[in-house]
Amino acid sequence: MPSLFKPTLEQIAVVDAVRAGNDLKIKAYAGAGKTSTLRLIAQELSSRRGSYLAFNKEIADQARLGFPANVSARTVHSLAYSSVPSRLTARVNLPGEAPHELAMRYGLGAVEAELITGKMAEITPFEIGRMITDGLGRFCRSPEPQPEPFHIPVDEKVNDQAARSLREFLLPSVVRLWNESIDPRGRSAIIPDVYLKVWAETKPRIDSDFILFDEAQDSDGVMLATLGIQDHAQIIYVGDPYQQIYEWRGAVNAMSQINATECALTESFRFGETFAALASRILSLLGEKTPIRGQGTIGSILVEDPSVSPPVDAILCRKNVTAIWQLAAGVESGHKPAIRMSPSEITAFADGADLLLDGRRAYKPLAFALFETWKEVQSFAQSAVGRDLLPIVRIVDEVGTEYLRSLARRITPEANADYVISTVHRAKGLQWKRVKVTNDFRFKNIDGRLTLEEDEMRLLYVALTRAQHVMDVSELRDDLLRLFKASR
């Protein structure tokens, strides 16, 4: 830590709480000095052995460079990897079984399910196999001792009753796959979450005097349960409950489940008071009474006029298809945009659309699952529940699938790009000087009042806290005003 670093009163309060020796939960708002606070804690506990745990390898690698020698920085999976039999971890590198082959091996053919539109759709063996493997992953990341129906994800286009029936039908197959995965004589490939679950079931003892658990809001139930039995160690959980945006992979609202002394870091060093005020309005809609504070010395300009187009360093979107649309718009404008998406993810939309145009089912991307023809995609994209697909439908209909493939070849590396395009999920933990936020959020009109579901509200909060100096919300302005008015 540089000698000129001066801790804030909130950071001093955190260090004082750490001295008491009890477990601690730190609620750290966006840009509120979380990393510097963890380093202060590590310095305070320099005479003790510490572990810094994160889910993301990149974050753990960065932490390894910044913490003192008494703290080892690792991912949760690497901790598990080094603690289970090598014959199990070796199976991670084996060739995986294709989803439709798994379904066939289990004797599962296509089944029909009713969609939310009322139409019956065929769930193919490929999709069934994918649901089984995804269900196993969610179980492995959960604290439950056995797979349960709710672990199995079902496409959101399937209606609730049909989804429940599907989960009950597929549960025995998830149990079977779990038993195959942990069989000591097993020779098939496993997913990394299997050895994480196996490790957790041994009730391991993490050999540290204190544990710094980063991004705690995204914790899986299995890790919370594992940390909960580390009675020998002081555990410091740190995270922002309002940046919990991974429900789709089975993540839990971990911060609310942690029983520990709570401290808060509410002063953001990322942006000025204007952005802080906007973010605080979103927090208030999520039930938070303590606002986020910005820096009076940082100039933050909010752009609300759609006729003004300031230069940007990043364009943030909710959906992949919107990001692809923004990539197309940038390329056509003569820009050199980067996109936080692989070329193969873009070409998958082209390949899937070609199959559907030919009257054949598409296994990838997941957004095209359950459609039998391109006409069905077009119709669904025009509905209120399917409008997320509209950008990709427009590209295919207006300029064809080959245009998508050409876009994939015209992506500029981030280091050489004019700006980067990203989904909000992939922008989490990042910041830019100048940001534009697109409006592809799922606003709903209920009884004349505009609203957002809680998971969408958290996504919006993450998006609105990535900019440092300039934030273009011109596309969002009207909906934000209606949202705030409806909440009064």
C-alpha positions as a printed NumPy array, in Angstrom:
array([[  0.   ,   0.   ,   0.   ],
       [  1.488,   3.377,  -0.987],
       [  2.491,   5.491,   1.969],
       [  0.328,   8.37 ,   0.675],
       [ -2.805,   6.231,   0.867],
       [ -5.213,   7.625,   3.454],
       [ -8.003,   5.297,   4.534],
       [-11.548,   6.665,   4.727],
       [-13.51 ,   6.622,   7.967],
       [-15.504,   3.672,   6.625],
       [-12.318,   1.738,   5.875],
       [-10.957,   2.5  ,   9.333],
       [-14.227,   1.197,  10.807],
       [-13.804,  -2.027,   8.82 ],
       [-10.255,  -2.545,  10.135],
       [-11.443,  -1.846,  13.68 ],
       [-14.171,  -4.489,  13.244],
       [-11.597,  -6.985,  11.953],
       [ -9.52 ,  -6.455,  15.106],
       [-12.434,  -7.747,  17.159],
       [-11.805, -11.167,  15.65 ],
       [-15.352, -11.961,  14.549],
       [-16.562, -12.865,  11.08 ],
       [-17.343,  -9.761,   9.042],
       [-19.637,  -8.934,   6.134],
       [-18.609,  -5.859,   4.126],
       [-21.254,  -4.367,   1.853],
       [-19.195,  -2.525,  -0.753],
       [-20.989,  -0.394,  -3.338],
       [-19.693,  -0.016,  -6.893],
       [-16.198,   1.512,  -6.954],
       [-16.136,   1.957,  -3.179],
       [-12.541,   0.878,  -2.523],
       [-13.147,  -2.805,  -1.966],
       [ -9.67 ,  -3.905,  -3.089],
       [ -7.8  ,  -1.294,  -1.056],
       [ -9.899,  -2.247,   1.985],
       [ -8.992,  -5.912,   1.625],
       [ -5.327,  -4.952,   1.443],
       [ -5.699,  -2.906,   4.629],
       [ -7.191,  -5.964,   6.314],
       [ -4.326,  -8.157,   5.088],
       [ -1.807,  -5.67 ,   6.477],
       [ -3.631,  -5.51 ,   9.796],
       [ -3.477,  -9.325,  10.024],
       [  0.095,  -9.562,   8.686],
       [  1.213, -11.866,  11.495],
       [ -1.419, -14.451,  10.525],
       [ -1.857, -16.761,   7.534],
       [ -4.573, -15.644,   5.159],
       [ -6.391, -16.873,   2.062],
       [ -8.01 , -14.684,  -0.567],
       [-10.688, -16.617,  -2.484],
       [-12.412, -15.587,  -5.699],
       [-14.367, -17.394,  -8.413],
       [-12.656, -15.71 , -11.351],
       [ -9.064, -16.687, -12.208],
       [ -8.256, -13.24 , -13.584],
       [ -9.375, -11.563, -10.354],
       [ -7.387, -14.042,  -8.269],
       [ -4.265, -13.442, -10.409],
       [ -4.572,  -9.677,  -9.928],
       [ -5.026, -10.109,  -6.188],
       [ -1.917, -12.27 ,  -6.001],
       [  0.137,  -9.281,  -7.142],
       [ -1.391,  -6.855,  -4.647],
       [ -1.5  ,  -8.718,  -1.346],
       [  1.345,  -9.166,   1.144],
       [  3.199, -12.46 ,   1.408],
       [  1.042, -13.726,   4.273],
       [ -1.976, -14.021,   1.945],
       [ -2.331, -16.671,  -0.755],
       [ -4.773, -15.788,  -3.55 ],
       [ -6.632, -18.616,  -5.273],
       [ -9.848, -19.445,  -7.022],
       [-12.328, -21.616,  -5.17 ],
       [-12.01 , -24.285,  -7.861],
       [ -8.199, -24.416,  -7.582],
       [ -8.536, -25.009,  -3.857],
       [-10.872, -27.922,  -4.553],
       [ -8.725, -29.209,  -7.441],
       [ -5.666, -29.634,  -5.242],
       [ -7.622, -31.456,  -2.531],
       [ -9.502, -34.234,  -4.367],
       [ -8.086, -37.436,  -5.948],
       [ -6.196, -36.834,  -9.19 ],
       [ -8.117, -39.65 , -10.871],
       [-11.209, -37.437, -10.556],
       [ -9.687, -34.145, -11.705],
       [ -7.99 , -35.888, -14.647],
       [-11.445, -36.567, -16.085],
       [-12.007, -32.834, -16.629],
       [ -9.696, -33.013, -19.652],
       [-11.441, -35.981, -21.315],
       [-13.617, -35.41 , -24.41 ],
       [-17.117, -34.496, -23.295],
       [-20.259, -36.373, -24.283],
       [-22.537, -34.463, -26.646],
       [-25.925, -33.626, -25.088],
       [-27.937, -35.645, -27.625],
       [-25.626, -38.647, -27.134],
       [-26.183, -38.438, -23.375],
       [-29.956, -38.384, -23.914],
       [-29.764, -41.365, -26.28 ],
       [-27.597, -43.328, -23.828],
       [-30.225, -42.699, -21.166],
       [-32.992, -43.808, -23.529],
       [-34.562, -40.354, -23.694],
       [-36.197, -39.265, -26.917],
       [-37.913, -36.043, -27.867],
       [-40.784, -34.827, -25.678],
       [-43.437, -32.188, -26.226],
       [-44.025, -29.206, -23.944],
       [-46.447, -26.307, -24.028],
       [-44.909, -22.865, -24.472],
       [-46.078, -19.629, -22.851],
       [-47.586, -18.748, -26.238],
       [-49.873, -21.794, -26.   ],
       [-48.08 , -23.597, -28.841],
       [-46.714, -27.114, -28.366],
       [-42.994, -27.468, -29.043],
       [-40.739, -30.482, -29.336],
       [-37.902, -30.656, -26.831],
       [-35.177, -32.426, -28.785],
       [-32.748, -34.992, -27.325],
       [-29.983, -32.377, -27.632],
       [-31.929, -29.938, -25.437],
       [-32.833, -32.702, -22.992],
       [-29.17 , -33.666, -22.637],
       [-28.229, -30.039, -22.087],
       [-30.858, -29.683, -19.342],
       [-29.468, -32.762, -17.588],
       [-25.871, -31.521, -17.637],
       [-26.906, -27.995, -16.623],
       [-29.007, -29.478, -13.823],
       [-25.958, -31.379, -12.581],
       [-23.939, -28.152, -12.613],
       [-26.525, -26.283, -10.575],
       [-26.75 , -29.132,  -8.074],
       [-22.97 , -29.195,  -7.686],
       [-22.961, -25.468,  -6.935],
       [-25.76 , -25.834,  -4.37 ],
       [-25.678, -26.882,  -0.692],
       [-28.242, -29.664,  -1.219],
       [-27.007, -33.246,  -0.629],
       [-28.921, -34.651,  -3.619],
       [-30.164, -33.226,  -6.941],
       [-33.601, -31.635,  -6.74 ],
       [-36.093, -30.704,  -9.501],
       [-35.407, -26.968,  -9.077],
       [-31.783, -27.514, -10.052],
       [-32.838, -28.307, -13.621],
       [-33.09 , -25.172, -15.815],
       [-35.921, -25.062, -18.341],
       [-36.137, -22.637, -21.258],
       [-38.117, -19.55 , -20.234],
       [-40.353, -20.011, -23.288],
       [-41.877, -23.142, -21.649],
       [-44.916, -22.444, -19.451],
       [-44.696, -23.061, -15.713],
       [-46.757, -26.268, -15.511],
       [-44.893, -27.904, -18.39 ],
       [-41.58 , -26.818, -16.859],
       [-42.463, -28.489, -13.55 ],
       [-43.347, -31.727, -15.354],
       [-40.092, -31.62 , -17.326],
       [-38.032, -31.17 , -14.174],
       [-39.696, -34.14 , -12.448],
       [-39.225, -36.257, -15.57 ],
       [-35.514, -35.439, -15.888],
       [-34.545, -35.594, -12.2  ],
       [-33.655, -39.339, -12.216],
       [-31.3  , -38.673, -15.14 ],
       [-29.509, -35.893, -13.233],
       [-29.111, -38.261, -10.268],
       [-27.726, -40.911, -12.61 ],
       [-25.228, -38.488, -14.163],
       [-24.061, -37.41 , -10.689],
       [-23.497, -41.019,  -9.639],
       [-21.563, -41.691, -12.857],
       [-19.47 , -38.569, -12.285],
       [-18.342, -39.571,  -8.79 ],
       [-17.886, -43.291,  -9.514],
       [-14.238, -44.096,  -8.593],
       [-14.119, -46.398, -11.624],
       [-15.638, -43.765, -13.904],
       [-13.861, -42.975, -17.165],
       [-16.167, -40.342, -18.634],
       [-15.557, -36.591, -18.686],
       [-16.764, -34.49 , -15.77 ],
       [-17.452, -30.785, -15.378],
       [-15.228, -28.842, -12.909],
       [-18.166, -28.267, -10.574],
       [-18.217, -32.005,  -9.851],
       [-14.856, -31.945,  -8.063],
       [-15.935, -28.737,  -6.286],
       [-18.966, -30.587,  -4.901],
       [-16.911, -33.682,  -4.02 ],
       [-14.443, -31.481,  -2.15 ],
       [-17.236, -29.668,  -0.293],
       [-18.808, -32.969,   0.769],
       [-15.594, -33.893,   2.603],
       [-16.246, -30.884,   4.892],
       [-12.733, -29.556,   4.23 ],
       [-10.679, -27.446,   6.577],
       [ -9.128, -24.452,   4.796],
       [ -5.656, -24.066,   6.285],
       [ -5.73 , -20.335,   7.076],
       [ -6.211, -18.103,  10.085],
       [ -8.394, -15.723,   8.097],
       [-10.216, -15.916,   4.754],
       [-11.001, -12.97 ,   2.492],
       [-13.95 , -14.03 ,   0.336],
       [-14.36 , -11.633,  -2.595],
       [-17.477, -11.031,  -4.729],
       [-19.49 , -12.764,  -2.033],
       [-22.785, -11.682,  -3.58 ],
       [-22.165, -14.147,  -6.43 ],
       [-21.37 , -17.041,  -4.143],
       [-22.923, -20.426,  -4.749],
       [-24.632, -22.231,  -1.924],
       [-21.96 , -24.922,  -1.85 ],
       [-19.227, -22.397,  -1.036],
       [-21.294, -20.607,   1.601],
       [-21.862, -23.956,   3.311],
       [-18.14 , -24.76 ,   3.135],
       [-17.117, -21.419,   4.624],
       [-19.773, -21.829,   7.28 ],
       [-17.886, -24.748,   8.853],
       [-14.476, -22.988,   9.019],
       [-14.829, -22.326,  12.747],
       [-11.064, -22.025,  13.19 ],
       [-10.743, -19.047,  10.816],
       [-11.99 , -15.481,  10.772],
       [-13.951, -14.968,   7.566],
       [-14.348, -11.591,   5.89 ],
       [-17.036, -11.621,   3.215],
       [-17.044,  -8.669,   0.841],
       [-19.47 ,  -7.884,  -1.959],
       [-22.289,  -5.754,  -3.255],
       [-25.707,  -7.431,  -2.889],
       [-27.02 ,  -5.205,  -5.675],
       [-24.485,  -6.579,  -8.158],
       [-25.777, -10.125,  -7.781],
       [-26.624, -10.874, -11.432],
       [-25.97 , -14.579, -11.917],
       [-29.326, -16.159, -11.037],
       [-29.293, -17.878, -14.433],
       [-26.456, -20.131, -13.292],
       [-28.058, -20.901,  -9.923],
       [-26.307, -18.271,  -7.801],
       [-28.043, -17.297,  -4.569],
       [-28.471, -13.902,  -2.909],
       [-25.564, -14.789,  -0.7  ],
       [-25.082, -11.507,   1.168],
       [-28.516, -11.83 ,   2.753],
       [-27.686, -15.332,   3.998],
       [-24.412, -14.472,   5.703],
       [-24.743, -14.085,   9.462],
       [-21.891, -11.803,  10.484],
       [-21.132,  -8.326,  11.776],
       [-21.829,  -5.904,   8.924],
       [-19.857,  -2.877,   7.754],
       [-20.457,  -0.747,   4.678],
       [-18.351,   1.013,   2.06 ],
       [-20.734,   3.556,   0.559],
       [-18.31 ,   6.124,  -0.882],
       [-17.49 ,   5.411,  -4.525],
       [-14.149,   6.593,  -5.884],
       [-15.209,   5.876,  -9.467],
       [-17.543,   8.759, -10.27 ],
       [-18.963,  12.07 ,  -9.176],
       [-22.114,  13.064,  -7.355],
       [-24.381,  13.093, -10.432],
       [-23.859,   9.41 , -11.205],
       [-24.045,   8.571,  -7.512],
       [-27.452,  10.236,  -7.253],
       [-28.769,   8.234, -10.217],
       [-27.411,   4.954,  -8.833],
       [-28.926,   5.773,  -5.439],
       [-32.352,   6.135,  -7.045],
       [-32.021,   2.592,  -8.374],
       [-30.826,   1.362,  -4.97 ],
       [-33.87 ,   2.932,  -3.323],
       [-36.126,   0.973,  -5.691],
       [-34.349,  -2.166,  -4.465],
       [-35.201,  -1.243,  -0.881],
       [-31.818,   0.2  ,   0.104],
       [-32.069,   3.196,   2.424],
       [-28.364,   4.148,   2.423],
       [-27.364,   6.045,  -0.751],
       [-24.094,   5.669,  -2.593],
       [-21.838,   8.74 ,  -2.361],
       [-19.75 ,  10.106,  -5.211],
       [-16.648,  12.297,  -5.291],
       [-17.141,  16.048,  -5.501],
       [-13.766,  16.336,  -7.236],
       [-14.766,  14.044, -10.121],
       [-16.727,  15.618, -12.941],
       [-19.543,  13.356, -14.114],
       [-21.712,  14.397, -17.058],
       [-25.053,  12.709, -17.706],
       [-26.104,  12.818, -21.374],
       [-29.891,  12.654, -21.757],
       [-30.469,  14.233, -25.177],
       [-30.605,  11.596, -27.974],
       [-29.49 ,  14.2  , -30.513],
       [-26.156,  14.493, -28.688],
       [-23.682,  11.692, -29.444],
       [-20.541,  12.123, -27.328],
       [-17.516,   9.878, -27.945],
       [-17.621,   6.734, -25.819],
       [-15.181,   4.131, -24.578],
       [-17.824,   1.464, -23.985],
       [-21.379,   0.618, -25.048],
       [-23.208,  -1.599, -22.576],
       [-26.14 ,  -3.838, -23.509],
       [-28.316,  -6.239, -21.607],
       [-28.429,  -8.926, -24.313],
       [-25.916, -10.531, -26.663],
       [-28.158,  -9.818, -29.652],
       [-28.166,  -6.092, -28.85 ],
       [-24.383,  -6.139, -28.584],
       [-24.198,  -7.71 , -32.06 ],
       [-26.569,  -5.008, -33.36 ],
       [-24.329,  -2.322, -31.873],
       [-21.311,  -3.989, -33.494],
       [-23.058,  -3.824, -36.872],
       [-23.986,  -0.165, -36.339],
       [-20.408,   0.692, -35.414],
       [-18.869,  -1.095, -38.383],
       [-21.351,   0.541, -40.788],
       [-20.456,   3.941, -39.326],
       [-16.792,   3.375, -40.161],
       [-15.762,   2.744, -36.564],
       [-13.377,   0.081, -35.281],
       [-15.343,  -1.464, -32.401],
       [-14.285,  -4.325, -30.173],
       [-16.838,  -6.638, -28.613],
       [-16.523,  -8.758, -25.477],
       [-17.798, -11.804, -27.339],
       [-15.999, -14.467, -29.35 ],
       [-16.432, -14.605, -33.145],
       [-17.899, -18.099, -32.756],
       [-20.712, -16.721, -30.603],
       [-21.717, -14.415, -33.472],
       [-21.406, -17.04 , -36.198],
       [-23.56 , -19.372, -34.073],
       [-26.481, -17.016, -34.695],
       [-25.803, -17.176, -38.441],
       [-25.536, -20.977, -38.436],
       [-28.673, -21.334, -36.312],
       [-30.661, -18.957, -38.5  ],
       [-29.577, -20.845, -41.637],
       [-30.824, -24.113, -40.171],
       [-34.183, -22.59 , -39.205],
       [-34.541, -20.935, -42.603],
       [-34.066, -24.412, -44.053],
       [-36.797, -25.788, -41.785],
       [-34.424, -27.626, -39.473],
       [-33.973, -27.289, -35.707],
       [-30.964, -25.349, -34.399],
       [-29.091, -26.589, -31.331],
       [-27.128, -23.359, -30.951],
       [-27.409, -20.614, -29.859],
       [-29.646, -21.314, -26.877],
       [-31.863, -18.352, -27.849],
       [-33.038, -20.343, -30.894],
       [-33.895, -23.468, -28.915],
       [-37.501, -24.735, -29.254],
       [-38.09 , -22.98 , -32.586],
       [-38.748, -25.199, -35.6  ],
       [-38.681, -22.588, -38.365],
       [-37.373, -19.061, -38.897],
       [-40.98 , -17.878, -39.238],
       [-41.55 , -18.883, -35.613],
       [-38.531, -16.806, -34.561],
       [-39.861, -13.812, -36.495],
       [-43.27 , -14.134, -34.881],
       [-41.851, -14.569, -31.371],
       [-39.57 , -11.542, -31.801],
       [-42.617,  -9.366, -32.464],
       [-44.228, -10.364, -29.152],
       [-43.706,  -8.611, -25.829],
       [-41.919, -11.638, -24.345],
       [-39.704, -12.204, -27.374],
       [-38.523,  -8.729, -28.265],
       [-34.997,  -9.565, -27.053],
       [-34.503, -11.407, -30.353],
       [-35.612,  -8.52 , -32.552],
       [-32.131,  -7.097, -33.35 ],
       [-30.82 , -10.402, -34.69 ],
       [-34.049, -11.045, -36.619],
       [-33.728,  -7.645, -38.295],
       [-30.127,  -8.325, -39.31 ],
       [-30.964, -11.74 , -40.803],
       [-34.084, -10.482, -42.583],
       [-32.533,  -7.298, -43.95 ],
       [-28.965,  -8.298, -44.878],
       [-28.735, -12.074, -44.435],
       [-26.736, -14.525, -42.338],
       [-23.514, -14.049, -44.292],
       [-23.443, -10.489, -42.989],
       [-23.239, -11.886, -39.444],
       [-20.241, -13.981, -40.437],
       [-18.569, -10.936, -41.952],
       [-19.168,  -9.028, -38.702],
       [-17.387, -11.782, -36.778],
       [-14.357, -11.253, -39.009],
       [-14.372,  -7.468, -38.529],
       [-14.018,  -7.344, -34.759],
       [-11.136,  -5.092, -33.677],
       [ -8.923,  -6.172, -30.727],
       [ -9.702,  -4.068, -27.647],
       [ -6.217,  -2.546, -27.559],
       [ -6.71 ,  -1.078, -31.035],
       [-10.441,  -0.366, -30.932],
       [-12.283,   2.944, -30.908],
       [-14.527,   1.548, -28.159],
       [-15.681,  -1.75 , -26.72 ],
       [-19.18 ,  -3.228, -26.812],
       [-20.163,  -5.462, -23.921],
       [-23.103,  -7.037, -22.197],
       [-23.651,  -5.847, -18.629],
       [-22.73 ,  -9.311, -17.336],
       [-19.329,  -9.15 , -19.032],
       [-18.759,  -5.566, -17.919],
       [-19.113,  -6.389, -14.235],
       [-16.011,  -5.345, -12.316],
       [-14.88 ,  -3.013, -15.118],
       [-15.023,   0.756, -15.608],
       [-14.518,   3.244, -18.442],
       [-14.292,   7.02 , -18.658],
       [-17.172,   7.355, -21.122],
       [-20.055,   4.888, -21.327],
       [-23.287,   4.595, -23.263],
       [-26.04 ,   2.368, -21.819],
       [-28.508,   0.995, -24.369],
       [-32.143,   0.373, -23.527],
       [-32.833,  -3.3  , -23.973],
       [-33.885,  -3.844, -20.36 ],
       [-37.135,  -5.673, -19.701],
       [-39.337,  -2.844, -18.529],
       [-42.919,  -3.92 , -17.856],
       [-46.128,  -1.911, -17.824],
       [-48.401,  -3.175, -15.067],
       [-51.67 ,  -1.327, -14.496],
       [-50.239,   1.745, -16.195],
       [-47.112,   1.77 , -14.034],
       [-43.683,   1.064, -15.46 ],
       [-41.66 ,  -1.405, -13.438],
       [-38.658,  -3.745, -13.533],
       [-38.253,  -7.082, -11.821],
       [-35.577,  -7.158,  -9.144],
       [-32.997,  -9.065, -11.201],
       [-33.395,  -6.551, -14.042],
       [-33.059,  -3.684, -11.572],
       [-29.732,  -5.073, -10.366],
       [-28.508,  -5.358, -13.951],
       [-29.474,  -1.729, -14.503],
       [-27.579,  -0.701, -11.346],
       [-24.437,  -2.452, -12.591],
       [-24.766,  -0.754, -15.993],
       [-25.234,   2.698, -14.468],
       [-22.136,   2.392, -12.26 ],
       [-19.504,   1.578, -14.911],
       [-18.802,   5.165, -16.103],
       [-16.369,   7.579, -14.51 ],
       [-16.907,  10.895, -16.317],
       [-19.508,  10.691, -19.118],
       [-22.59 ,   8.466, -19.207],
       [-25.039,   8.53 , -22.113],
       [-28.474,   7.395, -20.908],
       [-30.438,   9.106, -23.689],
       [-32.085,   5.82 , -24.76 ],
       [-33.077,   5.107, -21.155],
       [-34.133,   8.614, -20.102],
       [-37.889,   8.365, -20.653],
       [-38.213,   4.911, -19.107],
       [-36.089,   5.932, -16.118],
       [-38.294,   8.957, -15.502],
       [-41.432,   6.831, -15.703],
       [-39.86 ,   4.221, -13.428],
       [-38.966,   6.8  , -10.776],
       [-42.376,   8.476, -11.064],
       [-44.172,   5.159, -10.614],
       [-42.241,   4.472,  -7.416],
       [-43.359,   7.629,  -5.64 ]])
